[in-house]
């Protein structure tokens, strides 16, 4: 049974609103849902404890911070190298996400760098683990968003 099956309509509304803006005050959430603030707080706490809400994050604009190059990198990684690769990739702050995937490549990463030179240096470091394929992002018509419930 999925955790989704345990969510009622009110929990779904809370999750949707928090995905829209995690900084909505409890009072605002309560007015949107027609519940008391303590009831909304209790539900949020339950959603956090169950692992449905994993955290709260600010969305920042990488370009305004000087990170002009966003790219996706695919890596073919021998499974025997995972114990060495995982700590390495975790330690690189420019890696925004790294997923183990199916297909011709076993790792798919989203990275952000100030320049193509720094991206190139990173790709060189990655190639100790296997072959890579890189796509540089020109634009993002759909930004990262939450799951609509």
PDB file of C-alpha atoms in Angstrom:
ATOM      1  CA  UNK A   1       0.000   0.000   0.000  1.00  0.00           C
ATOM      2  CA  UNK A   2       1.430   3.390  -1.023  1.00  0.00           C
ATOM      3  CA  UNK A   3       1.611   6.333   1.342  1.00  0.00           C
ATOM      4  CA  UNK A   4      -0.579   8.164  -1.169  1.00  0.00           C
ATOM      5  CA  UNK A   5      -3.440   5.825  -0.259  1.00  0.00           C
ATOM      6  CA  UNK A   6      -3.269   7.141   3.320  1.00  0.00           C
ATOM      7  CA  UNK A   7      -3.654  10.795   2.317  1.00  0.00           C
ATOM      8  CA  UNK A   8      -7.087  12.339   2.546  1.00  0.00           C
ATOM      9  CA  UNK A   9      -8.161  15.375   0.540  1.00  0.00           C
ATOM     10  CA  UNK A  10      -6.951  17.767   3.257  1.00  0.00           C
ATOM     11  CA  UNK A  11      -3.473  16.212   3.386  1.00  0.00           C
ATOM     12  CA  UNK A  12      -3.314  16.440  -0.413  1.00  0.00           C
ATOM     13  CA  UNK A  13      -4.247  20.131  -0.306  1.00  0.00           C
ATOM     14  CA  UNK A  14      -1.576  20.792   2.318  1.00  0.00           C
ATOM     15  CA  UNK A  15       1.096  19.011   0.269  1.00  0.00           C
ATOM     16  CA  UNK A  16       0.064  20.873  -2.898  1.00  0.00           C
ATOM     17  CA  UNK A  17       0.134  24.245  -1.144  1.00  0.00           C
ATOM     18  CA  UNK A  18       3.524  23.584   0.462  1.00  0.00           C
ATOM     19  CA  UNK A  19       4.947  22.502  -2.893  1.00  0.00           C
ATOM     20  CA  UNK A  20       3.676  25.775  -4.332  1.00  0.00           C
ATOM     21  CA  UNK A  21       5.290  27.793  -1.529  1.00  0.00           C
ATOM     22  CA  UNK A  22       6.861  26.150   1.510  1.00  0.00           C
ATOM     23  CA  UNK A  23       6.892  29.522   3.268  1.00  0.00           C
ATOM     24  CA  UNK A  24       3.124  29.905   3.405  1.00  0.00           C
ATOM     25  CA  UNK A  25       2.292  30.714   7.038  1.00  0.00           C
ATOM     26  CA  UNK A  26       0.282  28.079   8.893  1.00  0.00           C
ATOM     27  CA  UNK A  27      -2.498  30.660   9.244  1.00  0.00           C
ATOM     28  CA  UNK A  28      -2.688  31.019   5.437  1.00  0.00           C
ATOM     29  CA  UNK A  29      -2.741  27.239   4.950  1.00  0.00           C
ATOM     30  CA  UNK A  30      -5.484  26.922   7.574  1.00  0.00           C
ATOM     31  CA  UNK A  31      -7.622  29.551   5.833  1.00  0.00           C
ATOM     32  CA  UNK A  32      -7.153  27.843   2.437  1.00  0.00           C
ATOM     33  CA  UNK A  33      -8.197  24.475   3.857  1.00  0.00           C
ATOM     34  CA  UNK A  34     -10.822  25.594   6.383  1.00  0.00           C
ATOM     35  CA  UNK A  35      -9.080  24.050   9.380  1.00  0.00           C
ATOM     36  CA  UNK A  36      -7.625  25.519  12.543  1.00  0.00           C
ATOM     37  CA  UNK A  37      -3.922  26.390  12.611  1.00  0.00           C
ATOM     38  CA  UNK A  38      -3.175  23.710  15.256  1.00  0.00           C
ATOM     39  CA  UNK A  39      -4.917  21.066  13.127  1.00  0.00           C
ATOM     40  CA  UNK A  40      -2.867  22.065  10.066  1.00  0.00           C
ATOM     41  CA  UNK A  41       0.345  22.034  12.136  1.00  0.00           C
ATOM     42  CA  UNK A  42      -0.457  18.538  13.416  1.00  0.00           C
ATOM     43  CA  UNK A  43      -1.100  17.279   9.896  1.00  0.00           C
ATOM     44  CA  UNK A  44       2.154  18.798   8.607  1.00  0.00           C
ATOM     45  CA  UNK A  45       4.059  17.188  11.463  1.00  0.00           C
ATOM     46  CA  UNK A  46       2.475  13.808  10.618  1.00  0.00           C
ATOM     47  CA  UNK A  47       3.365  14.251   6.922  1.00  0.00           C
ATOM     48  CA  UNK A  48       6.964  15.046   7.895  1.00  0.00           C
ATOM     49  CA  UNK A  49       7.247  12.070  10.265  1.00  0.00           C
ATOM     50  CA  UNK A  50       5.844   9.708   7.627  1.00  0.00           C
ATOM     51  CA  UNK A  51       8.480  10.875   5.134  1.00  0.00           C
ATOM     52  CA  UNK A  52       6.012  12.329   2.648  1.00  0.00           C
ATOM     53  CA  UNK A  53       7.412  15.813   3.306  1.00  0.00           C
ATOM     54  CA  UNK A  54      11.184  15.364   3.250  1.00  0.00           C
ATOM     55  CA  UNK A  55      12.276  18.977   3.652  1.00  0.00           C
ATOM     56  CA  UNK A  56      11.873  22.611   2.709  1.00  0.00           C
ATOM     57  CA  UNK A  57      14.133  24.325   0.201  1.00  0.00           C
ATOM     58  CA  UNK A  58      14.698  27.682  -1.407  1.00  0.00           C
ATOM     59  CA  UNK A  59      14.755  27.772  -5.203  1.00  0.00           C
ATOM     60  CA  UNK A  60      17.632  29.939  -6.352  1.00  0.00           C
ATOM     61  CA  UNK A  61      18.555  31.259  -9.776  1.00  0.00           C
ATOM     62  CA  UNK A  62      21.945  29.722 -10.679  1.00  0.00           C
ATOM     63  CA  UNK A  63      22.727  32.383 -13.295  1.00  0.00           C
ATOM     64  CA  UNK A  64      22.312  35.208 -10.789  1.00  0.00           C
ATOM     65  CA  UNK A  65      24.870  33.406  -8.604  1.00  0.00           C
ATOM     66  CA  UNK A  66      27.363  33.098 -11.481  1.00  0.00           C
ATOM     67  CA  UNK A  67      26.595  29.499 -12.489  1.00  0.00           C
ATOM     68  CA  UNK A  68      25.943  30.040 -16.199  1.00  0.00           C
ATOM     69  CA  UNK A  69      26.320  26.425 -17.382  1.00  0.00           C
ATOM     70  CA  UNK A  70      23.766  23.758 -16.494  1.00  0.00           C
ATOM     71  CA  UNK A  71      24.301  20.341 -18.026  1.00  0.00           C
ATOM     72  CA  UNK A  72      23.163  16.753 -17.886  1.00  0.00           C
ATOM     73  CA  UNK A  73      25.887  14.129 -17.841  1.00  0.00           C
ATOM     74  CA  UNK A  74      25.373  10.435 -18.426  1.00  0.00           C
ATOM     75  CA  UNK A  75      28.041   8.051 -17.173  1.00  0.00           C
ATOM     76  CA  UNK A  76      28.529   4.348 -17.820  1.00  0.00           C
ATOM     77  CA  UNK A  77      29.728   3.056 -14.469  1.00  0.00           C
ATOM     78  CA  UNK A  78      30.873  -0.461 -13.703  1.00  0.00           C
ATOM     79  CA  UNK A  79      28.789  -1.569 -10.665  1.00  0.00           C
ATOM     80  CA  UNK A  80      32.033  -2.563  -8.903  1.00  0.00           C
ATOM     81  CA  UNK A  81      33.023   1.129  -8.881  1.00  0.00           C
ATOM     82  CA  UNK A  82      29.924   2.305  -6.980  1.00  0.00           C
ATOM     83  CA  UNK A  83      31.648   2.196  -3.548  1.00  0.00           C
ATOM     84  CA  UNK A  84      34.315   4.585  -4.879  1.00  0.00           C
ATOM     85  CA  UNK A  85      32.013   6.665  -7.109  1.00  0.00           C
ATOM     86  CA  UNK A  86      29.234   7.437  -4.603  1.00  0.00           C
ATOM     87  CA  UNK A  87      31.471   9.257  -2.074  1.00  0.00           C
ATOM     88  CA  UNK A  88      33.206  11.116  -4.924  1.00  0.00           C
ATOM     89  CA  UNK A  89      29.967  12.367  -6.512  1.00  0.00           C
ATOM     90  CA  UNK A  90      28.471  13.246  -3.123  1.00  0.00           C
ATOM     91  CA  UNK A  91      31.483  15.471  -2.424  1.00  0.00           C
ATOM     92  CA  UNK A  92      31.093  17.607  -5.569  1.00  0.00           C
ATOM     93  CA  UNK A  93      28.829  20.575  -4.721  1.00  0.00           C
ATOM     94  CA  UNK A  94      28.208  21.343  -8.407  1.00  0.00           C
ATOM     95  CA  UNK A  95      26.283  18.075  -8.757  1.00  0.00           C
ATOM     96  CA  UNK A  96      22.663  19.055  -8.182  1.00  0.00           C
ATOM     97  CA  UNK A  97      21.327  15.533  -8.654  1.00  0.00           C
ATOM     98  CA  UNK A  98      22.700  12.090  -9.454  1.00  0.00           C
ATOM     99  CA  UNK A  99      20.443   9.172 -10.305  1.00  0.00           C
ATOM    100  CA  UNK A 100      21.203   5.518 -10.981  1.00  0.00           C
ATOM    101  CA  UNK A 101      19.219   4.753 -14.160  1.00  0.00           C
ATOM    102  CA  UNK A 102      18.506   2.106 -16.765  1.00  0.00           C
ATOM    103  CA  UNK A 103      19.644   2.254 -20.362  1.00  0.00           C
ATOM    104  CA  UNK A 104      23.008   2.676 -22.088  1.00  0.00           C
ATOM    105  CA  UNK A 105      24.345   4.690 -19.154  1.00  0.00           C
ATOM    106  CA  UNK A 106      24.013   3.810 -15.486  1.00  0.00           C
ATOM    107  CA  UNK A 107      24.291   7.296 -13.934  1.00  0.00           C
ATOM    108  CA  UNK A 108      22.466  10.494 -14.907  1.00  0.00           C
ATOM    109  CA  UNK A 109      23.573  13.769 -13.306  1.00  0.00           C
ATOM    110  CA  UNK A 110      22.415  17.365 -13.361  1.00  0.00           C
ATOM    111  CA  UNK A 111      25.304  19.748 -12.762  1.00  0.00           C
ATOM    112  CA  UNK A 112      25.831  23.502 -12.646  1.00  0.00           C
ATOM    113  CA  UNK A 113      29.143  25.315 -13.256  1.00  0.00           C
ATOM    114  CA  UNK A 114      30.281  28.903 -13.749  1.00  0.00           C
ATOM    115  CA  UNK A 115      32.020  28.084 -17.044  1.00  0.00           C
ATOM    116  CA  UNK A 116      32.469  25.434 -19.712  1.00  0.00           C
ATOM    117  CA  UNK A 117      36.124  25.131 -18.646  1.00  0.00           C
ATOM    118  CA  UNK A 118      35.086  24.052 -15.142  1.00  0.00           C
ATOM    119  CA  UNK A 119      32.499  21.670 -16.606  1.00  0.00           C
ATOM    120  CA  UNK A 120      35.217  20.201 -18.838  1.00  0.00           C
ATOM    121  CA  UNK A 121      37.528  19.690 -15.844  1.00  0.00           C
ATOM    122  CA  UNK A 122      34.746  17.888 -13.971  1.00  0.00           C
ATOM    123  CA  UNK A 123      33.977  15.654 -16.960  1.00  0.00           C
ATOM    124  CA  UNK A 124      37.676  14.744 -17.056  1.00  0.00           C
ATOM    125  CA  UNK A 125      37.444  13.665 -13.401  1.00  0.00           C
ATOM    126  CA  UNK A 126      34.299  11.640 -14.129  1.00  0.00           C
ATOM    127  CA  UNK A 127      35.967   9.771 -16.975  1.00  0.00           C
ATOM    128  CA  UNK A 128      38.108   7.856 -14.484  1.00  0.00           C
ATOM    129  CA  UNK A 129      34.858   5.994 -13.738  1.00  0.00           C
ATOM    130  CA  UNK A 130      33.709   5.379 -17.333  1.00  0.00           C
ATOM    131  CA  UNK A 131      32.478   6.912 -20.566  1.00  0.00           C
ATOM    132  CA  UNK A 132      30.393  10.075 -20.435  1.00  0.00           C
ATOM    133  CA  UNK A 133      27.893  11.870 -22.624  1.00  0.00           C
ATOM    134  CA  UNK A 134      27.028  15.499 -21.883  1.00  0.00           C
ATOM    135  CA  UNK A 135      24.159  17.776 -22.891  1.00  0.00           C
ATOM    136  CA  UNK A 136      24.363  21.494 -22.072  1.00  0.00           C
ATOM    137  CA  UNK A 137      21.043  23.150 -21.234  1.00  0.00           C
ATOM    138  CA  UNK A 138      20.039  26.099 -23.458  1.00  0.00           C
ATOM    139  CA  UNK A 139      16.746  26.848 -21.717  1.00  0.00           C
ATOM    140  CA  UNK A 140      14.288  25.321 -19.256  1.00  0.00           C
ATOM    141  CA  UNK A 141      10.673  25.686 -20.396  1.00  0.00           C
ATOM    142  CA  UNK A 142       9.414  23.747 -17.342  1.00  0.00           C
ATOM    143  CA  UNK A 143      11.206  24.388 -14.050  1.00  0.00           C
ATOM    144  CA  UNK A 144      11.446  21.705 -11.369  1.00  0.00           C
ATOM    145  CA  UNK A 145       8.040  21.361  -9.774  1.00  0.00           C
ATOM    146  CA  UNK A 146       6.264  19.264  -7.223  1.00  0.00           C
ATOM    147  CA  UNK A 147       3.933  16.326  -7.719  1.00  0.00           C
ATOM    148  CA  UNK A 148       0.337  17.484  -8.094  1.00  0.00           C
ATOM    149  CA  UNK A 149      -1.916  15.460  -5.784  1.00  0.00           C
TER     150      UNK A 149
END
